[in-house]
Every structure is written in structure tokens, then in C-alpha cells.
Coordinates of C-alpha atoms and ligand atoms in Angstrom, one line a residue:
X4 CA 25.0 18.5 -16.3
X5 CA 22.5 20.3 -18.5
X6 CA 19.9 18.0 -20.1
X7 CA 17.9 19.2 -23.1
X8 CA 14.2 18.4 -23.7
X9 CA 14.1 16.6 -20.4
X10 CA 10.9 14.7 -19.6
X11 CA 9.3 15.9 -16.3
X12 CA 6.8 13.1 -15.8
X13 CA 8.6 11.6 -12.8
X14 CA 9.3 15.1 -11.4
X15 CA 5.7 16.1 -10.7
X16 CA 3.2 14.1 -8.5
X17 CA 0.4 14.6 -11.0
X18 CA 2.6 12.6 -13.4
X19 CA 2.0 14.9 -16.3
X20 CA 4.0 14.1 -19.4
X21 CA 5.6 17.5 -20.1
X22 CA 9.2 18.4 -20.9
X23 CA 11.7 21.1 -20.0
X24 CA 13.8 22.7 -22.7
X25 CA 16.7 22.6 -20.3
X26 CA 17.0 20.8 -16.9
X27 CA 19.8 21.0 -14.4
X28 CA 20.2 19.5 -10.9
X29 CA 23.1 21.4 -9.2
X30 CA 24.3 20.1 -5.8
X31 CA 26.1 23.2 -4.5
X32 CA 25.0 26.9 -4.2
X33 CA 27.9 27.8 -6.5
X34 CA 26.6 25.5 -9.2
X35 CA 23.0 26.7 -8.8
X36 CA 24.3 30.3 -9.3
X37 CA 26.3 29.1 -12.4
X38 CA 23.1 27.6 -13.8
X39 CA 21.2 30.8 -13.3
X40 CA 24.0 32.9 -14.8
X41 CA 24.0 30.6 -17.9
X42 CA 20.2 30.9 -18.2
X43 CA 20.7 34.7 -18.2
X44 CA 23.3 34.3 -21.0
X45 CA 20.9 32.2 -23.0
X46 CA 18.0 34.6 -22.2
X47 CA 15.7 31.7 -21.1
X48 CA 13.2 31.9 -18.2
X49 CA 14.0 30.0 -15.1
X50 CA 11.7 27.7 -13.1
X51 CA 12.7 26.4 -9.7
X52 CA 11.5 22.9 -9.0
X53 CA 11.6 20.9 -5.8
X54 CA 9.8 17.5 -5.6
X55 CA 7.0 18.7 -7.9
X56 CA 4.3 17.9 -5.3
X57 CA 2.7 21.3 -5.4
X58 CA 2.8 22.2 -9.2
X59 CA 0.5 21.6 -12.0
X60 CA 2.2 21.6 -15.4
X61 CA -0.2 22.6 -18.2
X62 CA 2.4 22.8 -20.9
X63 CA 6.1 22.2 -21.7
X64 CA 8.5 24.5 -19.9
X65 CA 10.2 26.6 -22.6
X66 CA 13.1 27.6 -20.3
X67 CA 15.3 26.0 -17.8
X68 CA 14.1 24.0 -14.8
X69 CA 16.6 24.3 -11.9
X70 CA 16.2 21.6 -9.3
X71 CA 18.5 22.4 -6.3
X72 CA 20.1 19.2 -5.0
X73 CA 22.0 20.4 -1.9
X74 CA 21.4 17.5 0.5
X75 CA 23.4 18.4 3.6
X76 CA 21.8 18.0 7.0
X77 CA 23.6 19.5 10.0
X78 CA 23.2 20.6 13.6
X79 CA 24.3 24.2 13.8
X80 CA 24.3 24.6 17.6
X81 CA 22.5 23.4 20.7
X82 CA 21.4 24.8 24.0
X83 CA 19.7 23.0 26.9
X84 CA 16.3 23.6 25.5
X85 CA 16.9 24.0 21.7
X86 CA 18.6 22.5 18.7
X87 CA 19.3 24.5 15.6
X88 CA 19.2 22.3 12.5
X89 CA 20.2 23.5 9.0
X90 CA 19.4 21.8 5.7
X91 CA 20.1 22.2 2.0
X92 CA 17.1 22.9 -0.2
X93 CA 17.3 19.5 -1.9
X94 CA 16.8 17.4 1.2
X95 CA 13.6 15.4 1.0
X96 CA 11.3 17.0 3.6
X97 CA 10.3 13.7 5.2
X98 CA 13.9 12.6 5.6
X99 CA 14.5 15.7 7.6
X100 CA 11.5 15.0 9.8
X101 CA 12.5 11.4 10.3
X102 CA 16.0 12.5 11.3
X103 CA 14.8 15.1 13.8
X104 CA 12.2 12.7 15.3
X105 CA 14.8 9.9 15.7
X106 CA 17.0 12.4 17.6
X107 CA 14.0 13.5 19.8
X108 CA 14.1 17.1 18.5
X109 CA 10.6 18.4 18.5
X110 CA 8.7 20.7 16.2
X111 CA 8.4 18.9 12.8
X112 CA 6.7 15.7 13.8
X113 CA 3.2 16.9 12.9
X114 CA 4.5 17.7 9.4
X115 CA 5.5 14.0 8.9
X116 CA 4.9 12.4 5.5
X117 CA 4.3 15.7 3.5
X118 CA 5.9 15.2 0.1
X119 CA 8.5 17.6 -1.3
X120 CA 11.8 19.2 -0.4
X121 CA 13.0 21.3 2.5
X122 CA 13.7 24.2 0.1
X123 CA 10.1 24.4 -1.0
X124 CA 8.6 24.0 2.5
X125 CA 8.8 27.8 3.4
X126 CA 7.2 28.7 0.0
X127 CA 3.7 27.9 1.2
X128 CA 4.5 27.6 4.9
X129 CA 3.5 23.9 4.9
X130 CA 1.1 22.9 7.6
X131 CA -0.7 19.9 8.9
X132 CA -2.2 18.6 12.2
X133 CA -2.0 21.9 14.0
X134 CA 1.6 22.7 13.0
X135 CA 3.1 25.0 10.4
X136 CA 6.8 25.4 9.6
X137 CA 6.5 29.1 10.5
X138 CA 6.5 28.0 14.2
X139 CA 10.1 26.6 13.9
X140 CA 11.8 28.3 11.0
X141 CA 14.8 30.3 12.2
X142 CA 16.0 31.6 8.8
X143 CA 15.8 31.0 5.1
X144 CA 18.8 31.6 2.8
X145 CA 18.8 32.0 -0.9
X146 CA 19.5 34.4 -3.7
X147 CA 17.7 36.6 -6.2
X148 CA 17.4 35.2 -9.7
X149 CA 17.9 38.5 -11.4
X150 CA 21.0 39.8 -9.6
X151 CA 22.3 36.6 -8.0
X152 CA 22.5 38.6 -4.7
X153 CA 22.3 36.4 -1.6
X154 CA 19.8 36.9 1.2
X155 CA 19.1 35.5 4.7
X156 CA 15.6 36.2 5.9
X157 CA 14.6 35.9 9.5
X158 CA 11.3 34.2 10.3
X159 CA 9.4 37.5 10.4
X160 CA 11.0 38.6 7.1
X161 CA 9.5 35.5 5.5
X162 CA 6.0 37.0 6.1
X163 CA 4.4 33.6 6.7
X164 CA 0.7 33.3 6.6
X165 CA -1.8 30.5 6.0
X166 CA -0.3 28.5 3.0
X167 CA 1.7 31.6 2.1
X168 CA 4.9 33.5 2.6
X169 CA 6.9 36.2 0.9
X170 CA 8.2 33.5 -1.5
X171 CA 4.6 32.8 -2.7
X172 CA 3.7 36.5 -2.9
X173 CA 6.1 39.4 -3.5
X174 CA 9.1 37.2 -4.3
X175 CA 7.2 34.5 -6.3
X176 CA 9.4 33.3 -9.2
X177 CA 12.1 35.7 -8.2
X178 CA 14.4 33.8 -5.8
X179 CA 15.9 30.4 -5.2
X180 CA 15.9 29.1 -1.6
X181 CA 19.2 27.3 -0.9
X182 CA 19.1 26.6 2.8
X183 CA 16.6 26.5 5.7
X184 CA 17.5 26.6 9.4
X185 CA 15.0 25.4 12.1
X186 CA 15.0 26.1 15.8
X187 CA 13.7 22.8 17.3
X188 CA 12.9 21.8 20.9
X189 CA 15.3 19.6 22.8
X190 CA 12.5 19.0 25.4
X191 CA 9.6 18.3 23.0
X192 CA 5.9 18.5 23.9
X193 CA 3.4 16.8 21.7
X194 CA 0.5 18.4 19.9
X195 CA -2.4 15.9 19.5
X196 CA -5.5 18.0 19.2
X197 CA -6.0 17.6 15.5
X198 CA -7.3 14.7 13.3
X199 CA -7.4 11.3 14.8
X200 CA -4.0 11.5 16.6
X201 CA -5.4 10.9 20.1
X202 CA -7.4 7.9 18.9
X203 CA -4.3 6.3 17.5
X204 CA -2.2 7.1 20.6
X205 CA -4.7 5.2 22.8
X206 CA -3.3 1.9 21.4
X207 CA 0.4 3.0 21.7
X208 CA 2.7 2.2 24.6
X209 CA 4.0 5.8 24.8
X210 CA 3.1 9.4 24.1
X211 CA 6.2 10.8 22.3
X212 CA 7.1 12.6 19.1
X213 CA 8.0 9.2 17.8
X214 CA 4.4 7.9 18.4
X215 CA 2.9 11.1 17.0
X216 CA 5.0 10.6 13.8
X217 CA 3.8 7.0 13.6
X218 CA 0.2 8.2 14.1
X219 CA 0.4 10.8 11.4
X220 CA 2.0 8.5 8.9
X221 CA -0.6 5.9 9.5
X222 CA -3.5 8.4 9.2
X223 CA -2.1 10.1 6.1
X224 CA -1.4 6.8 4.4
X225 CA -5.1 5.7 4.8
X226 CA -6.6 9.1 4.0
X227 CA -4.6 10.5 1.1
X228 CA -4.1 9.0 -2.3
X229 CA -0.6 7.9 -3.0
X230 CA 0.7 9.9 -6.0
X231 CA 2.7 6.9 -7.2
X232 CA -0.7 5.2 -7.8
X233 CA -3.0 8.1 -8.6
X234 CA -1.6 11.5 -9.8
X235 CA -2.4 14.3 -7.4
X236 CA -0.9 17.3 -5.6
X237 CA -2.6 17.0 -2.2
X238 CA -5.1 19.7 -1.4
X239 CA -5.9 21.5 -4.7
X240 CA -7.6 24.5 -3.0
X241 CA -6.9 26.5 0.1
X242 CA -9.5 26.7 2.8
X243 CA -11.2 30.1 2.2
X244 CA -11.0 32.7 4.9
X245 CA -14.2 34.8 4.9
X246 CA -15.8 37.6 7.0
X247 CA -17.8 36.5 10.0
X248 CA -21.1 37.6 8.3
X249 CA -20.5 35.2 5.3
X250 CA -19.5 32.3 7.6
X251 CA -22.6 32.7 9.8
X252 CA -24.8 33.0 6.7
X253 CA -23.5 29.7 5.4
X254 CA -23.8 28.1 8.9
X255 CA -27.5 29.0 8.9
X256 CA -28.2 26.7 5.9
X257 CA -25.5 24.2 6.8
X258 CA -25.3 23.9 10.6
X259 CA -22.8 21.0 10.4
X260 CA -20.1 23.1 8.8
X261 CA -17.2 23.5 11.2
X262 CA -15.9 27.2 11.4
X263 CA -12.4 27.9 12.5
X264 CA -11.6 31.4 13.8
X265 CA -8.9 33.1 11.7
X266 CA -7.8 36.7 12.2
X267 CA -10.2 38.9 14.1
X268 CA -13.6 39.0 12.4
X269 CA -12.8 36.3 9.9
X270 CA -13.4 32.5 9.8
X271 CA -11.7 29.7 7.8
X272 CA -14.1 27.4 6.1
X273 CA -13.2 23.8 5.2
X274 CA -13.0 23.8 1.4
X275 CA -13.6 20.0 1.4
X276 CA -17.0 20.6 3.0
X277 CA -18.0 23.2 0.4
X278 CA -16.9 21.0 -2.5
X279 CA -18.7 18.0 -1.2
X280 CA -21.9 19.9 -0.6
X281 CA -21.7 21.3 -4.1
X282 CA -21.9 17.7 -5.3
X283 CA -18.3 17.1 -6.5
X284 CA -17.1 14.3 -4.2
X285 CA -16.0 11.4 -6.4
X286 CA -17.1 13.1 -9.7
X287 CA -15.0 12.0 -12.7
X288 CA -14.7 14.1 -15.9
X289 CA -12.9 12.0 -18.5
X290 CA -9.3 11.4 -17.3
X291 CA -9.5 13.6 -14.2
X292 CA -11.7 13.7 -11.2
X293 CA -12.4 14.6 -7.5
X294 CA -11.1 12.0 -5.1
X295 CA -13.9 9.7 -3.8
X296 CA -12.9 10.2 -0.1
X297 CA -11.0 13.6 -0.2
X298 CA -13.0 16.2 -2.1
X299 CA -10.1 18.6 -1.8
X300 CA -7.9 16.4 -3.8
X301 CA -8.1 16.5 -7.6
X302 CA -6.8 13.3 -9.3
X303 CA -5.3 12.5 -12.7
X304 CA -6.0 9.1 -14.3
X305 CA -4.0 7.6 -17.2
X306 CA -3.9 10.0 -20.1
X307 CA -4.9 13.1 -18.1
X308 CA -3.4 16.5 -18.9
X309 CA -2.8 19.6 -16.8
X310 CA -5.4 21.5 -18.9
X311 CA -8.1 19.0 -17.9
X312 CA -7.3 19.5 -14.2
X313 CA -7.5 23.3 -14.7
X314 CA -10.8 23.0 -16.5
X315 CA -12.3 20.8 -13.7
X316 CA -10.9 23.1 -11.0
X317 CA -12.7 26.1 -12.7
X318 CA -16.0 24.2 -12.8
X319 CA -15.6 23.5 -9.1
X320 CA -14.8 27.1 -8.4
X321 CA -17.8 28.4 -10.3
X322 CA -20.2 25.9 -8.7
X323 CA -19.0 26.6 -5.1
X324 CA -19.2 30.3 -5.8
X325 CA -22.8 29.9 -7.1
X326 CA -23.9 27.8 -4.1
X327 CA -22.0 29.5 -1.2
X328 CA -20.8 32.9 -2.6
X329 CA -17.2 31.9 -1.8
X330 CA -14.4 31.8 -4.3
X331 CA -11.8 28.9 -3.8
X332 CA -8.2 29.9 -4.5
X333 CA -5.9 27.1 -5.7
X334 CA -3.2 26.1 -3.3
X335 CA -1.3 24.4 -6.2
X336 CA 1.1 26.4 -8.4
X337 CA -0.4 26.3 -12.0
X338 CA 2.2 26.7 -14.8
Ligands
LIG402 C1 -0.2 13.6 -1.3 C2 0.1 15.0 -1.0 C3 -0.1 15.5 0.3 C4 0.3 16.8 0.6 N1 0.0 17.3 1.9 C5 0.3 18.5 2.3 C6 0.1 19.0 3.6 O1 -0.4 18.3 4.5 N2 0.4 20.3 3.9 C7 1.0 21.1 3.0 O2 1.3 22.3 3.3 N3 1.2 20.7 1.7 C8 0.9 19.4 1.4 N4 1.2 19.0 0.1 C9 1.7 19.9 -0.9 C10 3.3 19.8 -1.1 O3 3.8 18.6 -0.6 C11 4.0 21.0 -0.4 O4 3.6 22.2 -0.8 C12 5.5 20.9 -0.6 O5 6.2 21.8 0.3 C13 5.9 21.1 -2.0 O6 7.3 20.8 -2.1 P1 8.0 20.4 -3.5 O7 9.5 20.3 -3.2 O8 7.4 19.3 -4.1 O9 7.7 21.8 -4.3 P2 7.4 21.9 -5.8 O10 6.0 21.4 -6.1 O11 8.5 21.5 -6.7 O12 7.3 23.5 -5.9 C14 6.3 24.2 -5.3 C15 6.5 25.7 -5.4 O13 7.7 26.1 -4.7 C16 8.7 26.6 -5.6 N5 10.0 26.1 -5.1 C17 10.4 24.8 -5.0 N6 11.6 24.7 -4.5 C18 12.1 26.0 -4.4 C19 13.3 26.6 -3.9 N7 14.3 25.8 -3.5 N8 13.4 27.9 -3.9 C20 12.4 28.7 -4.3 N9 11.2 28.2 -4.8 C21 11.0 26.9 -4.8 C22 8.3 26.2 -7.0 O14 8.8 27.0 -8.0 C23 6.8 26.1 -6.9 O15 6.3 27.4 -7.1 C24 0.8 17.7 -0.3 C25 1.1 17.2 -1.6 C26 0.8 15.9 -1.9 C27 1.0 15.4 -3.3

């Protein structure tokens, strides 16, 4: 059913009060294609929305918002060591993780509790606690918005990178992902090197993907603001990747900064560190601000607008550039 002038407040985790000229939530690929064909007939732009946890609306959407709602979850095949799981784009990401962990299929547990949908997960190659979905994606299916032609991309064709993929670069705004298939481990091994997972596991009776999931949910719940209570979209900026010379120059003045090796000759810097040292932690500007514990998270208070968040983010970018010579790129999709 097509809705007109539909309010998107509950469809974006910043909670911004914007509307879509048209809104449709099709629950089959055939219906998604019909919606896109109808948008072509009406000559209106198309915006694909998942859970709205990585978008920043700065204005009303003068077009159609298509929110794929295919919610099927299936096992495609199994071997002694692997299980192939396939999901519709509209499946809530954490429901998928919960289901896989309950069945002891390993690979997604470190990505527990990330908001959003399965269809959006490949777009920025979601990652957390030492895991990224690129490690387990088998294929991504979808179709091109312009021609309605279907595609199935293998993992390598998705061109995954740090918080990036072909869907966030060359094909940004040009496709709808309808299905994602994962190759998971039937004999899972746990990854506990990141964050405080090991600390949490010390008090647990077992070391399993189930306890890793519990650890991550517990850590994330304490660490990150709940969008239901305080509008946000998680990390607002990506961690910048800079040449070794820049990283070492910053380290001279700030010996405490952790440097993470990226591709050869490059280092990833923690954006949170740079933002905090530039004096932004906990700063409030009217109805928006920088979270008091997580400087990478920009928050929206009652009455805030997307434009206010953009303006704050630009101030932060300028000041980090002035102090460190590094430009922060937004991770969030600004519309
Ligand atoms: C509290 C919080 C914590 C977070 N923690 C993490 C984290 O640890 N790691 C991490 O990587 N991210 C994190 N995020 C960001 C976010 O959850 C992920 O990027 C998530 O994958 C976004 O999913 P979504 O369904 O909400 O996408 P949306 O925000 O709806 O869309 C994001 C982008 O994907 C596009 N898109 C959505 N669905 C489709 C589709 N079916 N086909 C084609 N394009 C599509 C949209 O057009 C948009 O450009 C966090 C966000 C919040 C609010």
C-alpha cells in the first residue's frame, strides 16, 4: 500500500520529524519491483530505507521511500563444517544474529546488537569487535533501480572495504538489495581480542558464541546511547586512514593515541580520540551535541533537526582538521 506524506520520525534513529511524499513497504521482490516501476511512471526519485539507523534526514523526501520488508530466514545448505543461511533484506539484523547464535552457527556473533536490517548490512560492510560481514557474506542479490535488472554479486564483487562496499560507492543509490546469503561455521571459534569481551567472559561459565553474544550485548548496552531514549546513528564519522608519516607525526604530540595498521604504509586512527582531544566530548550546541562518553556519537535532543547535526559535524571536522591535519569523513548517509 502506498502512503502519501508519510511521517518518517519512527523510521530513523535520530528521530527527525521529516516526511516522505510516498512511502511503501513491499514484502516480496515482485512488489518491490512494482513499486520501483511505479516510481518511474510518476517520475519521482527513489530512496531505499532499511531501519534508518545510518541515515541523517535534513529535509523531507520529495520522492518515494521504498522499505523492503522481505522477512524470510532459511538454511540453504549444510556441510560438515559450514552452514549457508539466506535472508530477505527486511529481516532485522539482530534477529538474524540471534537465530544463528541459538543454532550455534558462528560468524555473526561479534556483530550482535547492531541496529538495522540485513539488506543494509552489506552497504557499509558493518563491523564491530574484530568482525566485519565481509568475512561471511557469500552473495548479495538485488536489482538495478533504473533497469530493474537483477544481479547476484559474489563476496569479491561486493568490493568490501572498511565501512564501504560497491553499494556505498559505485552503486550508491542505484540498486536495491533484496537478499543476502552468508556462509557460517558449523564448528565456530570465538574471537575475543577486542573491547572488554575477555573481561566479561571471566565471569561466565563457558566460552562459546552464546557467551560472546551476551558479552557484546552487555558491553554495547552500557557503552552506546539507546536511540529510543536519545536520537543518534551510532558512530557519526569513520576512523580516518592516514599515511604512516601523518600517524607518526600525531603520535609524537599525543603518545597515548592507539594506531592500527591498515593497508601497507597506512594507519587507522581512532576518530573518537581526535574528537575528544579537540575538546568536543560532551559539548552541546542547542538541541544537538556530542555524547558525554562516546565522542564519535552525535546526539539529537528534543526539537533537534538534521541541519543542526550537519552544522555541528562540520564544526567538528574543521576543528579536527586544524588540530591534527586530518579530515573526518561521515559514516552516516546524509540526505
Ligand atoms: C546505536 C547504534 C550503533 C551502531 N553500531 C554500529 C556498529 O557497531 N557497526 C556498524 O557497522 N554500524 C553501526 N551502526 C550503524 C547502522 O546500524 C548500520 O550501518 C546498519 O547496517 C544500518 O542499517 P539500516 O537498515 O538501519 O540502514 P539505513 O540507515 O536505513 O540505510 C543505510 C544506507 O543503506 C541503504 N540501504 C538500506 N537498505 C538497503 C537495501 N535493501 N538495498 C540497498 N540499499 C539499502 C540506504 O539507502 C542508506 O544509504 C550503529 C547505529 C546505531 C544507531
